[in-house]
Coordinates of C-alpha atoms in Angstrom, one line a residue:
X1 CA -54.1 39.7 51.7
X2 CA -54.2 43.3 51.2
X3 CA -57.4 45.1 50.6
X4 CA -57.4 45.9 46.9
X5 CA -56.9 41.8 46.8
X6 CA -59.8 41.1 49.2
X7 CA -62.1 43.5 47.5
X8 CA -61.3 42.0 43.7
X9 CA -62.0 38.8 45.1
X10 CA -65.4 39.7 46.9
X11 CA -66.9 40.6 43.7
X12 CA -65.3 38.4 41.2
X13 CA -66.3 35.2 43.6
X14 CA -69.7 34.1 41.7
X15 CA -68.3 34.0 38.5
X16 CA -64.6 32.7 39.3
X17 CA -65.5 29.1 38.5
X18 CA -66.4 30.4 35.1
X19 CA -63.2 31.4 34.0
X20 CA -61.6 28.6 31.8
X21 CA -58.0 29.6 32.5
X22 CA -58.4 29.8 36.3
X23 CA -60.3 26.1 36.0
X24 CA -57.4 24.7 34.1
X25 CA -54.7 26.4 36.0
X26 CA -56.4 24.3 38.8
X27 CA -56.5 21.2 37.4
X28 CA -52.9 21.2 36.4
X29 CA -51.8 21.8 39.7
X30 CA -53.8 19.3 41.9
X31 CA -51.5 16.6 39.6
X32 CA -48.5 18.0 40.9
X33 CA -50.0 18.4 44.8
X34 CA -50.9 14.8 44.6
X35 CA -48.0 13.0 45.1
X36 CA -47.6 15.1 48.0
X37 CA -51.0 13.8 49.6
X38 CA -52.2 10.8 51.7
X39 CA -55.3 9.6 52.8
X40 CA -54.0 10.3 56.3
X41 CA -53.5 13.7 55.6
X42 CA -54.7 16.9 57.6
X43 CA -54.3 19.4 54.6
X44 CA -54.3 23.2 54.7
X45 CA -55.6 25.5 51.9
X46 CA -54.1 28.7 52.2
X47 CA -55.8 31.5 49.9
X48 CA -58.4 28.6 48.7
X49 CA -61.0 30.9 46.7
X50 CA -64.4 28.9 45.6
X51 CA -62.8 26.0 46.9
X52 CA -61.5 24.3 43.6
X53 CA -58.2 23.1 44.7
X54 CA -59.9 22.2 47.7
X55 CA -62.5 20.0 46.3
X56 CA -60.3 18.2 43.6
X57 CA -57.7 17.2 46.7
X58 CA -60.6 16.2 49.4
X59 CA -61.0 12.6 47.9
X60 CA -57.1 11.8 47.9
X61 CA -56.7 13.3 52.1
X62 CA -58.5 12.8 55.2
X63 CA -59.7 16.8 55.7
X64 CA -58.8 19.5 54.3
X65 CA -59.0 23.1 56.0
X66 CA -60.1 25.8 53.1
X67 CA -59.0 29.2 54.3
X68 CA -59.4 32.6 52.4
X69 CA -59.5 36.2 53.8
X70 CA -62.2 37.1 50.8
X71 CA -65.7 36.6 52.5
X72 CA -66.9 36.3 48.9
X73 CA -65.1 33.5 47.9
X74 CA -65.6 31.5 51.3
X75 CA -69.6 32.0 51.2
X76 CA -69.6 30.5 47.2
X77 CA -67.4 27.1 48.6
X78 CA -69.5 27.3 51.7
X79 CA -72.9 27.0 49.2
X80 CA -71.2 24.2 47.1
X81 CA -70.8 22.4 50.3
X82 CA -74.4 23.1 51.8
X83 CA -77.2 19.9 51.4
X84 CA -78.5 21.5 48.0
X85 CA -74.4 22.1 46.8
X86 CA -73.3 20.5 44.2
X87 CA -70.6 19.2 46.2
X88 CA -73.2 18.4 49.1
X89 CA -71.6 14.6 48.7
X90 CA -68.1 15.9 50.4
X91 CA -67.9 16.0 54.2
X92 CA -63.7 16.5 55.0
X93 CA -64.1 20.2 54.2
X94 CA -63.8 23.3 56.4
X95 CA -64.7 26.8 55.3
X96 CA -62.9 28.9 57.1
X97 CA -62.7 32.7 56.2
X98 CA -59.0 34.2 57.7
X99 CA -56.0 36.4 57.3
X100 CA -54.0 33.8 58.7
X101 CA -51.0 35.5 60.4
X102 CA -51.1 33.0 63.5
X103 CA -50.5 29.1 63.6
X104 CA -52.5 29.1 66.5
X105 CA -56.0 31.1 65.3
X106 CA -58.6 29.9 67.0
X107 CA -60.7 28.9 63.7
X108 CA -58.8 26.4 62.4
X109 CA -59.5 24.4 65.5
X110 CA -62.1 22.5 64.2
X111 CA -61.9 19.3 62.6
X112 CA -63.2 18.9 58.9
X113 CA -64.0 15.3 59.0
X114 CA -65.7 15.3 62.9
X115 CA -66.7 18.5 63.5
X116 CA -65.3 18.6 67.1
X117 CA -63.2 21.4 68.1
X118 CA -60.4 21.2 70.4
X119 CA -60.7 21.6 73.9
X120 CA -59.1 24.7 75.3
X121 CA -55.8 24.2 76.8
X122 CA -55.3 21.3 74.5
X123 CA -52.2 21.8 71.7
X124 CA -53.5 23.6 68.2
X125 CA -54.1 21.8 65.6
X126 CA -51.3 21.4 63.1
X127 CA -51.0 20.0 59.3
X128 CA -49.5 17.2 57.5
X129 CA -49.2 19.5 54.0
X130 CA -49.9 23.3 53.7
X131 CA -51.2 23.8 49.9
X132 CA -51.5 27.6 48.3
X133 CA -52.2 27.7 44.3
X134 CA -51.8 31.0 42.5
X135 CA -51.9 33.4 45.8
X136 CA -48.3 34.0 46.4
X137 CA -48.0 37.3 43.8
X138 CA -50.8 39.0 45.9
X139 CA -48.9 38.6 49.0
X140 CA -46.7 41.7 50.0
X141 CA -44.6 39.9 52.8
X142 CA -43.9 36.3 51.4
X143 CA -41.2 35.8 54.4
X144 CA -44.1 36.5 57.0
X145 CA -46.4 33.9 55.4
X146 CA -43.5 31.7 55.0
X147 CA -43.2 31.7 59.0
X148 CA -47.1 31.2 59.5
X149 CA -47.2 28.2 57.5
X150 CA -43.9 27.1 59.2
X151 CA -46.3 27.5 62.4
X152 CA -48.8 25.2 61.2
X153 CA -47.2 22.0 60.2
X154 CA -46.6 19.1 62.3
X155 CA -42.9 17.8 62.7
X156 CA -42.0 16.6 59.1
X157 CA -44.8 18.2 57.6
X158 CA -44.3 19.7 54.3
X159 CA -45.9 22.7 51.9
X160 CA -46.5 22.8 48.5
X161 CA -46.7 25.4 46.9
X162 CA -47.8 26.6 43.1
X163 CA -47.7 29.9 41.1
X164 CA -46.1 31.3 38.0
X165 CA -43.0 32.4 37.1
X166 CA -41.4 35.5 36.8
X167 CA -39.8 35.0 33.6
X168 CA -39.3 38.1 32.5
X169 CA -41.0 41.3 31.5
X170 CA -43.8 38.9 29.6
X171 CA -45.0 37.9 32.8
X172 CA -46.3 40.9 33.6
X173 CA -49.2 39.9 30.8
X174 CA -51.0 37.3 33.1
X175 CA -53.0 39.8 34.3
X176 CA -54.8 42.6 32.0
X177 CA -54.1 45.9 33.0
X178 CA -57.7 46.7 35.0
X179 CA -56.6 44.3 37.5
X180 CA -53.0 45.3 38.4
X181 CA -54.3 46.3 42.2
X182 CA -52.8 44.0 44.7
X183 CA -51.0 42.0 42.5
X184 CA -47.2 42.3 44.6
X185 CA -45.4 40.6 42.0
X186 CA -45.2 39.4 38.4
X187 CA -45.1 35.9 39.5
X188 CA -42.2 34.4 41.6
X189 CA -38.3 34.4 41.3
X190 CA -36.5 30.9 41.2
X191 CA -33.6 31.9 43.2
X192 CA -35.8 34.6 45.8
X193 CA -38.9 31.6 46.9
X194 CA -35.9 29.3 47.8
X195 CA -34.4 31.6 49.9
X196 CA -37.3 32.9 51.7
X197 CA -38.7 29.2 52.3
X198 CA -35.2 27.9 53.6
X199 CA -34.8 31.2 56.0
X200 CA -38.4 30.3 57.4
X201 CA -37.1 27.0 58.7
X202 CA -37.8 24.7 55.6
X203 CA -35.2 22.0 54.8
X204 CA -34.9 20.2 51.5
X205 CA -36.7 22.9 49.4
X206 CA -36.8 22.4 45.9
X207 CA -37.9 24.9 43.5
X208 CA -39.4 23.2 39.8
X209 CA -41.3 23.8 36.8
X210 CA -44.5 22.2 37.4
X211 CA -46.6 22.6 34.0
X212 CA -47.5 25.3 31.7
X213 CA -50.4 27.3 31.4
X214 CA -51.7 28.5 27.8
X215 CA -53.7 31.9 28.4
X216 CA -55.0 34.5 26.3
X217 CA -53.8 38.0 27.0
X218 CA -54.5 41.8 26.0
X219 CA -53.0 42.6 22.1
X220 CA -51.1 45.5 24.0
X221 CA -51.4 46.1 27.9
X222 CA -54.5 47.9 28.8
X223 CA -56.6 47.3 25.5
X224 CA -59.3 45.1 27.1
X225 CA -59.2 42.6 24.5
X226 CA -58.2 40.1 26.7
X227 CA -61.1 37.3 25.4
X228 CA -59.8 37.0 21.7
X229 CA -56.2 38.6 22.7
X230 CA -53.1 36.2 21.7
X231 CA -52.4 33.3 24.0
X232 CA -49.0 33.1 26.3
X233 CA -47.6 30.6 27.9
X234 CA -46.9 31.0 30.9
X235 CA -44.5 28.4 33.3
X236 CA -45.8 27.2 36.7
X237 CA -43.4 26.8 39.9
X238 CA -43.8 24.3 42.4
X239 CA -41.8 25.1 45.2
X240 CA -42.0 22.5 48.5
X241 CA -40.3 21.9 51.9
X242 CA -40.2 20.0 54.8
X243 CA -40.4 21.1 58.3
X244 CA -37.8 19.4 60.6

């Protein structure tokens, strides 16, 4: 995640959890990551935030590895998680705060559920399902992160993926104006995701709507009005793969 990302992120962290569209965005998507879990499952959370995908999935998997490059957003999960959390009750959960560029990074060699880490010299750990939600637009080199995730899935592992689609000049009105820095994209192209995801080694990727999102927006781009604004709907991809 690029800079401008990791910096909007530091400082929104404390109050992300109060923002009713990001909440519901969440909750929509953990019904379409389900089917895709077990309670087996090693699961990865790339680009996790405050930890609410996270959180939501960790009942339905064995662990689940929470990684975000924004320190912010890894110390506010890392609080829920704490004795005095609110989520003090959920042990399968690993913090982790990364730029994940290499399947092999030494801190995701820990296990959630135990708390051992791997011996040196052993093999790195890898994932049953890799799970990102609403972090694809604010990464510049999609075929790099592709490979990385690649990297970290066992044989027959899959990822799951979910962000929203680039339908058009409209979807340039999911975010207001004042927050335009390190978004890469207007949400994700059909036709471009499936490409990138079958060049990075991914067989049987499919590429579907996964729900809609209702969210307010600015009257006209850059106005600010963004809390009584109109509300857009805007379409959710889920885009998945398995690794051979």
């Amino acid at each position: 995640m690029t800079e401008p990302n990791q910096t909007r992120f530091n400082q929104e962290a404390a109050n992300w959890d109060s923002n009713p569209s990001v909440v519901l965005a969440t909750e929509l998507a953990v019904r379409s990551y389900l089917p895709f879990c077990s309670p087996s499952f090693d699961i990865l959370d790339l680009g996790c935030g405050t930890g609410l995908l996270s959180l939501l999935l960790a009942p339905h998997v064995r662990s689940v590895t929470a990684v975000d490059s924004a320190s912010g957003m890894i110390d506010v999960l890392t609080a829920k998680l704490s004795p005095s959390g609110s989520h003090a009750n959920i042990k399968n959960v690993l913090p982790v705060c990364a730029l994940l560029e290499d399947p092999n990074d030494p801190r995701l060699q820990v296990d959630p559920l135990t708390k051992a880490t791997l011996e040196t010299g052993t093999p790195a750990r890898r994932f049953d399902l890799v799970v990102s939600h609403l972090v694809l637009h604010h990464i510049p080199d999609l075929a790099a992160v592709f490979k990385t995730i690649y990297g970290l899935l066992k044989p027959g592992g899959k990822v799951a993926v979910t962000d929203f689609e680039d339908f058009g000049p409209e979807a340039r009105r999911f975010h207001p104006e004042s927050k335009m820095d390190g978004v890469e994209r207007h949400g994700i192209k059909r036709e471009d995701i499936q490409k990138i995801m079958e060049e990075a080694g991914f067989q049987g990727v499919t590429v579907e709507t996964a729900f809609e999102l209702p969210k307010r927006v600015e009257s006209e781009p850059g106005k600010g009005d963004i809390e009584t604004g109109p509300t857009n709907v805007f379409p959710f991809l889920i885009c998945s793969g398995t690794k051979s």
